[in-house]
PDB file of C-alpha atoms in Angstrom:
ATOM      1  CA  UNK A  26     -11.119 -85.456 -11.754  1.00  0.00           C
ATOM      2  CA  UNK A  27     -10.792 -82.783 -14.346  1.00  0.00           C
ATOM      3  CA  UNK A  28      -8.211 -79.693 -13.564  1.00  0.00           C
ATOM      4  CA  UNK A  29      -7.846 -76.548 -15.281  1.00  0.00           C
ATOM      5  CA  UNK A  30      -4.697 -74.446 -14.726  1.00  0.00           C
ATOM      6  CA  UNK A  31      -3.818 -70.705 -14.607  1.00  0.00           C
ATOM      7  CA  UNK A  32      -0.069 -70.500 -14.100  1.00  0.00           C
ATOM      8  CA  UNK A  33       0.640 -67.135 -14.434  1.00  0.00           C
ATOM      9  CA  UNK A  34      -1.289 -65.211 -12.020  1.00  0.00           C
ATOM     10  CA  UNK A  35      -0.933 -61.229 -13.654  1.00  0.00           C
ATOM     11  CA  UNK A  36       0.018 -60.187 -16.986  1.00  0.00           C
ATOM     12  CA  UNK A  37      -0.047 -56.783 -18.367  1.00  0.00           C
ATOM     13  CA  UNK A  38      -0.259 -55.652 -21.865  1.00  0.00           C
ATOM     14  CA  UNK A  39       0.329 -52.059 -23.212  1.00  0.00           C
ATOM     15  CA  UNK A  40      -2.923 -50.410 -25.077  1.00  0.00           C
ATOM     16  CA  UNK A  41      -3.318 -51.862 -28.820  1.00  0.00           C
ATOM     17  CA  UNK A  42      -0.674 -54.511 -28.146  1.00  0.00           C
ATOM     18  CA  UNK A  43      -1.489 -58.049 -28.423  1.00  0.00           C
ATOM     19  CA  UNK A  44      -1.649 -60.594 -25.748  1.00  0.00           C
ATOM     20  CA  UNK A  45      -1.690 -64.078 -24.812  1.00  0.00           C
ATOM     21  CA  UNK A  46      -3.190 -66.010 -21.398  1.00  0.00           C
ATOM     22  CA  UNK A  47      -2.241 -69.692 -21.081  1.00  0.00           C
ATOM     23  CA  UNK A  48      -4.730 -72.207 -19.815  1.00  0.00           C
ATOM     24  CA  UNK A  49      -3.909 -75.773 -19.492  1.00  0.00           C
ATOM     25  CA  UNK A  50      -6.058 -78.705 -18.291  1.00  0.00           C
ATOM     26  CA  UNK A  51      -6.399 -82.903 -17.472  1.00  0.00           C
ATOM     27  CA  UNK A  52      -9.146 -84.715 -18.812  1.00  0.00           C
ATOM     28  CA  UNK A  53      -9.247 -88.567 -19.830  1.00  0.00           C
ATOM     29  CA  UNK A  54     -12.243 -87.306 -21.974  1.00  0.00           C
ATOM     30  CA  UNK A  55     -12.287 -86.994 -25.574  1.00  0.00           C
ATOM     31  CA  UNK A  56     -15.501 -84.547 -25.754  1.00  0.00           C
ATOM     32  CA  UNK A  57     -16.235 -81.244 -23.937  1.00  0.00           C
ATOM     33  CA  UNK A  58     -15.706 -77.941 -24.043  1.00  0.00           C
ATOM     34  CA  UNK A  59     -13.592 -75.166 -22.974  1.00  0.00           C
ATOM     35  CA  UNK A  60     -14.662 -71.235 -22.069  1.00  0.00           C
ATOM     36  CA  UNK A  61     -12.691 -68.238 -21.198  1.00  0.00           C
ATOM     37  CA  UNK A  62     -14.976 -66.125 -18.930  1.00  0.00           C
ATOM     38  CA  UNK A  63     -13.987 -62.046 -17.941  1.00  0.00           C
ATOM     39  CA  UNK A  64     -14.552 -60.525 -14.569  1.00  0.00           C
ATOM     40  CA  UNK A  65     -14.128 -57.143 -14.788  1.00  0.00           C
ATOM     41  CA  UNK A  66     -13.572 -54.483 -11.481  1.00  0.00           C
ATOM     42  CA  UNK A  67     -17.532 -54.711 -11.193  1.00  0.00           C
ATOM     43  CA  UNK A  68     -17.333 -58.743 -10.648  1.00  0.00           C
ATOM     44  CA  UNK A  69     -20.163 -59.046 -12.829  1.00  0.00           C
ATOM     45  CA  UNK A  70     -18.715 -62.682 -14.959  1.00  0.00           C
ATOM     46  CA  UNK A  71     -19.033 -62.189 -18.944  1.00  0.00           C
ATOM     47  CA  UNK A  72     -18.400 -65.069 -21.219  1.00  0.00           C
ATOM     48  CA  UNK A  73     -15.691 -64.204 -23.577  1.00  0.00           C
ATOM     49  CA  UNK A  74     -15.230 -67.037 -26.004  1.00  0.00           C
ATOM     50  CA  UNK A  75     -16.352 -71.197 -26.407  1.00  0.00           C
ATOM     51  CA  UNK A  76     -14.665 -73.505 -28.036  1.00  0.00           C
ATOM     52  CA  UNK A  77     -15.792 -77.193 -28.646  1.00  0.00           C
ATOM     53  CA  UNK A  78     -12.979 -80.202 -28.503  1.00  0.00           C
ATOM     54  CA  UNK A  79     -14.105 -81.876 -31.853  1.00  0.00           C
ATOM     55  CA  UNK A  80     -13.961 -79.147 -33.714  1.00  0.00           C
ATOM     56  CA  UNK A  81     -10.489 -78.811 -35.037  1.00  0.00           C
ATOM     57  CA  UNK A  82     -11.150 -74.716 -35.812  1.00  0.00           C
ATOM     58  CA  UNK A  83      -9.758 -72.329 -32.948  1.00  0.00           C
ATOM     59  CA  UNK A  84     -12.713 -70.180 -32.055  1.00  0.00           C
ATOM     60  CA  UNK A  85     -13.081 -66.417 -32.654  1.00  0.00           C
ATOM     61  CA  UNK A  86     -15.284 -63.276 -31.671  1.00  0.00           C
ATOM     62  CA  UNK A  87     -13.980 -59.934 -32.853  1.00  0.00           C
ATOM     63  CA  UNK A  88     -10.281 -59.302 -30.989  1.00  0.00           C
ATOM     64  CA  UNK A  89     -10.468 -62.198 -29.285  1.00  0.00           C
ATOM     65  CA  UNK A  90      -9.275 -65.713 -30.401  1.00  0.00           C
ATOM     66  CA  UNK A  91      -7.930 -69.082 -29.033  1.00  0.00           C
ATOM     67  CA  UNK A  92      -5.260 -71.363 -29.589  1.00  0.00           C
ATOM     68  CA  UNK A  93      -6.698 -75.102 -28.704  1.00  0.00           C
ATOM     69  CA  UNK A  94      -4.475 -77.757 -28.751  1.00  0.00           C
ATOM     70  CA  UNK A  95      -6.307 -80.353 -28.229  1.00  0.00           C
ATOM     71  CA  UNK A  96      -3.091 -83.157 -27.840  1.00  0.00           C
ATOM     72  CA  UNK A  97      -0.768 -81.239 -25.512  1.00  0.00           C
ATOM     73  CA  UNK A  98      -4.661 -80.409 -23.560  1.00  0.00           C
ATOM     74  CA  UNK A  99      -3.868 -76.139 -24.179  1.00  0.00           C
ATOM     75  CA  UNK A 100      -6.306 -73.224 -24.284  1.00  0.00           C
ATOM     76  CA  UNK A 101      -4.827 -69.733 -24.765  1.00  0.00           C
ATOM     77  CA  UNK A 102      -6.642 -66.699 -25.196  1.00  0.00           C
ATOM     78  CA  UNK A 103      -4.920 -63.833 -27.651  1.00  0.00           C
ATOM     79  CA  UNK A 104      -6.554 -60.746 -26.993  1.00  0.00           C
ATOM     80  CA  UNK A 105      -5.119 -58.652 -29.914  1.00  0.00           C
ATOM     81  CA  UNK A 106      -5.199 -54.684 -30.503  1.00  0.00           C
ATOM     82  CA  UNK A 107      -5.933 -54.549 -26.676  1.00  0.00           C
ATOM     83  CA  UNK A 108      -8.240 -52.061 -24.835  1.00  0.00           C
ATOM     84  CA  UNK A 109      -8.236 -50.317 -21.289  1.00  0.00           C
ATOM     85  CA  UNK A 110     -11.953 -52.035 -20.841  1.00  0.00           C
ATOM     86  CA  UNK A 111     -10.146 -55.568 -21.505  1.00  0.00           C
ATOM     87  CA  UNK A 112      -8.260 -55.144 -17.789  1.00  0.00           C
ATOM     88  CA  UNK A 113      -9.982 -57.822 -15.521  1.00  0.00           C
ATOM     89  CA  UNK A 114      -9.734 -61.212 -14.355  1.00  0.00           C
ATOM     90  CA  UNK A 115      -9.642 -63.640 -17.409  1.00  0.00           C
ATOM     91  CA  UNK A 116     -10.791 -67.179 -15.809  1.00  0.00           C
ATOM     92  CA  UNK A 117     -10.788 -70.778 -18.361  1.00  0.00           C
ATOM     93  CA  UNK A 118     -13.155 -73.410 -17.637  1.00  0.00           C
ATOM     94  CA  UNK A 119     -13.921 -76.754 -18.687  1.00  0.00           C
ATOM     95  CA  UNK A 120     -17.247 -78.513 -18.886  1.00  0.00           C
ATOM     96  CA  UNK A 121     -18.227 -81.710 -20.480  1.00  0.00           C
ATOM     97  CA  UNK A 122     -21.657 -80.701 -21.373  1.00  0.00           C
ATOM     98  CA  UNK A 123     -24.993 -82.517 -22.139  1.00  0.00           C
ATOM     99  CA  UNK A 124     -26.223 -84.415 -18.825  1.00  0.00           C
ATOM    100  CA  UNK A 125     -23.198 -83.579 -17.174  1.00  0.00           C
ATOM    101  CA  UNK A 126     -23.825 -79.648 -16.228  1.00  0.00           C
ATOM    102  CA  UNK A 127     -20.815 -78.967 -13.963  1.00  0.00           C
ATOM    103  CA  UNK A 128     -18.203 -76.679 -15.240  1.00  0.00           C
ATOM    104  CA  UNK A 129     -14.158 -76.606 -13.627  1.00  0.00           C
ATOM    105  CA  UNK A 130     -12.796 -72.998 -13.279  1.00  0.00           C
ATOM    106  CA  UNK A 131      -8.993 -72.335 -13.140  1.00  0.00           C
ATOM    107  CA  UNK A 132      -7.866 -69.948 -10.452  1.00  0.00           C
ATOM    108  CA  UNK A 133      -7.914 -67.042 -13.108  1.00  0.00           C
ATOM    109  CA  UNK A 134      -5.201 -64.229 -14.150  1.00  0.00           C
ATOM    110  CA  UNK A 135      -5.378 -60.678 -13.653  1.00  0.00           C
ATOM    111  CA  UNK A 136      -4.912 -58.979 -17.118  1.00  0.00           C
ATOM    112  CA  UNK A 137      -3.929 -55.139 -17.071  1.00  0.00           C
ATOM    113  CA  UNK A 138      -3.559 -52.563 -19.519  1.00  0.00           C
ATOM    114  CA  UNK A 139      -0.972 -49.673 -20.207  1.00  0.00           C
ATOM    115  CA  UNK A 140      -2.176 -46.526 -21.482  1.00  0.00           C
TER     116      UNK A 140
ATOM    117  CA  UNK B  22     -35.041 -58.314 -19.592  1.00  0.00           C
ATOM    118  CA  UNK B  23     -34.164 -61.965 -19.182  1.00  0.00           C
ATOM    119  CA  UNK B  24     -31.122 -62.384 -16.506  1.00  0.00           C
ATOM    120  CA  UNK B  25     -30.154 -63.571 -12.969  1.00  0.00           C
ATOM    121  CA  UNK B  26     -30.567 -61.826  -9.751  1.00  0.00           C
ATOM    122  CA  UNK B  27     -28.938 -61.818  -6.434  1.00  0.00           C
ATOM    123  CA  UNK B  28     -29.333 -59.986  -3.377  1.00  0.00           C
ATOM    124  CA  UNK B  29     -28.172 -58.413  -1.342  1.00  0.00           C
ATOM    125  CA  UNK B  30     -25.498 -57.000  -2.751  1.00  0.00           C
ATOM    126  CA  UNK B  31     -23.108 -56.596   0.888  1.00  0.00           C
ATOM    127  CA  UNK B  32     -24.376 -58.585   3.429  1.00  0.00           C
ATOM    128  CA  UNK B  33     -22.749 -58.825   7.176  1.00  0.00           C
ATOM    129  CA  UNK B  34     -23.713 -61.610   9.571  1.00  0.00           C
ATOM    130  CA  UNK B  35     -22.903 -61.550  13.413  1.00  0.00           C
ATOM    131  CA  UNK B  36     -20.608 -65.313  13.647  1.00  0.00           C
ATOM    132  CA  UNK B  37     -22.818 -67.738  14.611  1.00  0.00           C
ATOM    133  CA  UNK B  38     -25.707 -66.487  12.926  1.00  0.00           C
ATOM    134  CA  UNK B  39     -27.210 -68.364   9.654  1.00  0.00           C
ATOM    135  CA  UNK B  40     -28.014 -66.306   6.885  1.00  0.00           C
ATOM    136  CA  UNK B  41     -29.820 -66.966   3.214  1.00  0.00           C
ATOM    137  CA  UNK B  42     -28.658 -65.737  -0.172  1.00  0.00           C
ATOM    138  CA  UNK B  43     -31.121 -65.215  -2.405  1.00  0.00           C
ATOM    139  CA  UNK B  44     -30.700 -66.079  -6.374  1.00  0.00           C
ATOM    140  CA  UNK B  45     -33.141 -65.849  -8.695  1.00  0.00           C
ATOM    141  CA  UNK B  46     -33.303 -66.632 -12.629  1.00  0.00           C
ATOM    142  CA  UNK B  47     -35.985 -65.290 -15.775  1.00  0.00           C
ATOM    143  CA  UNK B  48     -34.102 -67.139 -18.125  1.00  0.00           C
ATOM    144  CA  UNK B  49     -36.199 -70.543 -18.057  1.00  0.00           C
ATOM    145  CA  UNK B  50     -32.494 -72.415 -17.250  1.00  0.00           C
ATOM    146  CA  UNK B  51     -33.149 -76.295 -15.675  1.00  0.00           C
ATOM    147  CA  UNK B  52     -29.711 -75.696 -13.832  1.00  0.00           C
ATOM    148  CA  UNK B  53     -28.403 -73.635 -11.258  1.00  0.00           C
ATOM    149  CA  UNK B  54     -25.354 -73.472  -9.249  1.00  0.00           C
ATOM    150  CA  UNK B  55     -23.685 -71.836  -6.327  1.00  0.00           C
ATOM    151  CA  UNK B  56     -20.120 -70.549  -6.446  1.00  0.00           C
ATOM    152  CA  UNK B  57     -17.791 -68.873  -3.821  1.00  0.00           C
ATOM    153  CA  UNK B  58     -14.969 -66.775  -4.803  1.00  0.00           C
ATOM    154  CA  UNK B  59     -12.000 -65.914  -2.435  1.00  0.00           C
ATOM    155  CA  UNK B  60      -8.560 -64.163  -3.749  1.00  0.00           C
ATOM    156  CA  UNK B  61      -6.169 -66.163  -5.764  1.00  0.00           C
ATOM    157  CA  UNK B  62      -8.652 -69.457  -5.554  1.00  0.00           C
ATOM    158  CA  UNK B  63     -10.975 -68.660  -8.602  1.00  0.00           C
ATOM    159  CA  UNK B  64     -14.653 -69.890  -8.553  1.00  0.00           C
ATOM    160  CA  UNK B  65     -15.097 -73.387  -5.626  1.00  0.00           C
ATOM    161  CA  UNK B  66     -18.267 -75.247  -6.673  1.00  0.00           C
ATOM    162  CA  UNK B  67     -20.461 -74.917  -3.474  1.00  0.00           C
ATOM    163  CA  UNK B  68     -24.005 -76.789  -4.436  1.00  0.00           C
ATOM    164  CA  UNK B  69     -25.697 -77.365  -7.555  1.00  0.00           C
ATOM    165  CA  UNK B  70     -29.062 -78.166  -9.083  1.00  0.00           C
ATOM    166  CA  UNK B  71     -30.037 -79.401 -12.607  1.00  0.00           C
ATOM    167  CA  UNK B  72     -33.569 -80.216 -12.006  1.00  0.00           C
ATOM    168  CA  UNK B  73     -36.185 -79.108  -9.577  1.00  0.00           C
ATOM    169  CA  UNK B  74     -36.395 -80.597  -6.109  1.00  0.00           C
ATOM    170  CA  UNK B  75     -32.823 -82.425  -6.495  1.00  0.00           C
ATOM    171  CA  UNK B  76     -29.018 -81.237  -6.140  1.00  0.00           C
ATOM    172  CA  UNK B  77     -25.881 -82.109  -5.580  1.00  0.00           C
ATOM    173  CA  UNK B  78     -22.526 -81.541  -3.560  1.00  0.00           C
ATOM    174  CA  UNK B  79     -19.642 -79.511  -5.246  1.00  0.00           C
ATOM    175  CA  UNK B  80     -16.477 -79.866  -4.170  1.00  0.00           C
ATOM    176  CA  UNK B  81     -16.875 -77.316  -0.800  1.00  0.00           C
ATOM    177  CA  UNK B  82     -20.256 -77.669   0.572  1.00  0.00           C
ATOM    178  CA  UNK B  83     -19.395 -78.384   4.379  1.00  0.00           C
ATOM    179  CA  UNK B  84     -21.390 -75.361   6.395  1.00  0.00           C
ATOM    180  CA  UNK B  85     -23.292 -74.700   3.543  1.00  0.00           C
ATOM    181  CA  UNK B  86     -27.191 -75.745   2.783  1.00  0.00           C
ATOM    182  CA  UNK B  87     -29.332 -75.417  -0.798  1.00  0.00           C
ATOM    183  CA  UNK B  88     -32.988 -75.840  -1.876  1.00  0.00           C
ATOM    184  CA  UNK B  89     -34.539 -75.994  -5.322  1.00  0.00           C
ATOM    185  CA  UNK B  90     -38.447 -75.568  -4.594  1.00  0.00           C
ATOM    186  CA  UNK B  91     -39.420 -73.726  -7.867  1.00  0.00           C
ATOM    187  CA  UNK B  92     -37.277 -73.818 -11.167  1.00  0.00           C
ATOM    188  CA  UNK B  93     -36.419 -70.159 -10.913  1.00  0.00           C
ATOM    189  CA  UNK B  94     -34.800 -69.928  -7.289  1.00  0.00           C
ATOM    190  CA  UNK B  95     -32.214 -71.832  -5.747  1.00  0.00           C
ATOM    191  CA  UNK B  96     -31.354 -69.909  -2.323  1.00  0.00           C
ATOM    192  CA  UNK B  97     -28.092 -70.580  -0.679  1.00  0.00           C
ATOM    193  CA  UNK B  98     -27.786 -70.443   3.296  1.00  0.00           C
ATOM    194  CA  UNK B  99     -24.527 -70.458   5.032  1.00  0.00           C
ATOM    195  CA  UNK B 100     -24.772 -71.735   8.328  1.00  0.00           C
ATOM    196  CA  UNK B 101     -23.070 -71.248  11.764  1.00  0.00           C
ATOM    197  CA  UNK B 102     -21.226 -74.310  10.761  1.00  0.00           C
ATOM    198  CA  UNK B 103     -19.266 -72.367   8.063  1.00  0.00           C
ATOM    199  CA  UNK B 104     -15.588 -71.888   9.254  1.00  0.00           C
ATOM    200  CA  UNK B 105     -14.365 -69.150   6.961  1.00  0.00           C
ATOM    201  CA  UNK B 106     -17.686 -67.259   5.506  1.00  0.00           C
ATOM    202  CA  UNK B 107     -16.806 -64.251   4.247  1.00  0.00           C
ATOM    203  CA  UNK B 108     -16.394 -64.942   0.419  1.00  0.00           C
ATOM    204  CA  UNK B 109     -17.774 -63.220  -2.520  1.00  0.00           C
ATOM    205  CA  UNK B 110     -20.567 -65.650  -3.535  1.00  0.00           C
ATOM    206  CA  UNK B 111     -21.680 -65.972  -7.358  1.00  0.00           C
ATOM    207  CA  UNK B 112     -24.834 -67.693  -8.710  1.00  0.00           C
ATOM    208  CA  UNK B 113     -25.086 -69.049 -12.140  1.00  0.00           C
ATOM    209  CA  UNK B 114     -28.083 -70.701 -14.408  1.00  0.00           C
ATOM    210  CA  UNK B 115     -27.275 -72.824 -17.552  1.00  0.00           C
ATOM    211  CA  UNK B 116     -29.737 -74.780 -19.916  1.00  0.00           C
ATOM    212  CA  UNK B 117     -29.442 -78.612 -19.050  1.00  0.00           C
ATOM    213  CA  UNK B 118     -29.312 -81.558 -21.609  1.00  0.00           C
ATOM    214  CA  UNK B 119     -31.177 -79.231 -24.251  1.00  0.00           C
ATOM    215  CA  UNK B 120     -27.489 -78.615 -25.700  1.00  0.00           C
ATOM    216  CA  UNK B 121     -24.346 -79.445 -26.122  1.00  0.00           C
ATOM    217  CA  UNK B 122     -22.295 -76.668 -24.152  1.00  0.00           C
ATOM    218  CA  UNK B 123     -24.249 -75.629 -21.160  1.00  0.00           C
ATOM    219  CA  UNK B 124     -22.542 -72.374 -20.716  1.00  0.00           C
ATOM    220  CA  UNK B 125     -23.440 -70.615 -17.715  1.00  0.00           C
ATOM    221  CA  UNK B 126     -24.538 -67.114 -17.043  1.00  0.00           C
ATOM    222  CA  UNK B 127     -23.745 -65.637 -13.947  1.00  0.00           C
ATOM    223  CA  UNK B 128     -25.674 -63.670 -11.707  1.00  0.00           C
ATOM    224  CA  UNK B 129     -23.878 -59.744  -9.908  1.00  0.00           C
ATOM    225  CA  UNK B 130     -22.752 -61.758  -6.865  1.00  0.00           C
ATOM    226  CA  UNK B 131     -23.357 -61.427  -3.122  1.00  0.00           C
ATOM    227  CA  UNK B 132     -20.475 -59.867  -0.887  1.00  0.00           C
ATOM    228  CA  UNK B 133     -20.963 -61.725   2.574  1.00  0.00           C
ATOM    229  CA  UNK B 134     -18.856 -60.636   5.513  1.00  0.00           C
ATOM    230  CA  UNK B 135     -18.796 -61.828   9.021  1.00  0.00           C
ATOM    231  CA  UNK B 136     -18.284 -59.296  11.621  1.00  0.00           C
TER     232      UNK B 136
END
């Protein structure tokens, strides 16, 4: 069965610093993809970034960026210049897409931010 | 405005007492899925659906029950037979086998407690 792990439960970051959340996960399965999701204080669950094993390019949307490493099975997050509105829960999931629809959360990391 | 809908928003059940979660979904999505969240355990796979009239265990459904009558509602009721209730429940839709990724979008979540 496929895992996806959060080790560090809180981080913090100071405003327009940069910062990185680690995701790691098992899979004997060579295609599928990957997806950082935010929670914020109202719960409401935003997708932040996607990022599809065979393609070799780390994904990006505006401040936010991911380091895959496909081999040693790693998904970070960098959040860079960060903002008070980035504090939330930051959770990674897998999924293998297609027919299969299920997706594998982590158990997420609480991401705050110094004024 | 296309999106997913839950409600209540707080709901409190007497133990012992069944009670139904509603979800509903505008987005034309095949799939549909049921989440609970508790602190420090991310999001546990409760039921989900990819088709209409058919689902499937996730990984906690003991004391939990699921239909799938019409493609845009998938209702969730938690039953007497639930040990530990009182969770933060999520709902989410996805497209199914039309693409690749199948991200899911998440409904505002229902806030069940038992009293």
């Amino acid at each position: 069965a496929q895992t996806v792990t959060q080790s560090q439960p809180e981080m913090s970051v100071q405003e327009a610093e940069t910062v990185t959340l680690s995701c790691t996960y098992d899979t004997s399965e060579s295609d599928y993809y990957l997806f950082w999701y935010k929670q914020p204080p109202s719960r409401q669950m935003i997708l932040v970034i996607r990022q599809e094993a065979y393609k070799q390019q780390n994904a990006t949307e505006n401040r936010f960026s991911v380091n895959f490493q496909k081999a040693a099975k790693s998904f970070s997050l960098k959040i860079s210049d960060s903002q008070l509105g980035d504090a939330a829960m930051y959770f990674c999931a897998y999924g293998r897409g297609g027919a299969n629809s299920k997706l594998t959360f982590g158990k997420g990391i609480t991401l705050s931010v110094r004024p | 405005d296309g999106g997913i809908t839950q409600s209540p928003k707080y709901l409190f059940r007497k133990e012992g007492q069944n009670v139904t979660l509603s979800c509903e979904q505008n987005l034309n999505h095949d799939a549909m899925y049921w989440y609970r969240q508790d602190p420090g355990q991310g999001l546990r796979l409760i039921y989900y659906s990819q088709i209409v009239n058919d689902f499937q265990k996730g990984d906690i459904a003991e004391g939990y029950s699921v239909s799938r009558e019409k493609k845009e509602s998938f209702p969730l009721t938690v039953t007497s037979a639930q040990k530990n209730p009182t969770a933060f429940y999520l709902c989410a839709s996805s497209p199914f086998g039309t693409s690749g990724h199948n991200e899911q979008f998440f409904g505002p979540g229902t806030r069940l407690t038992v009293l």
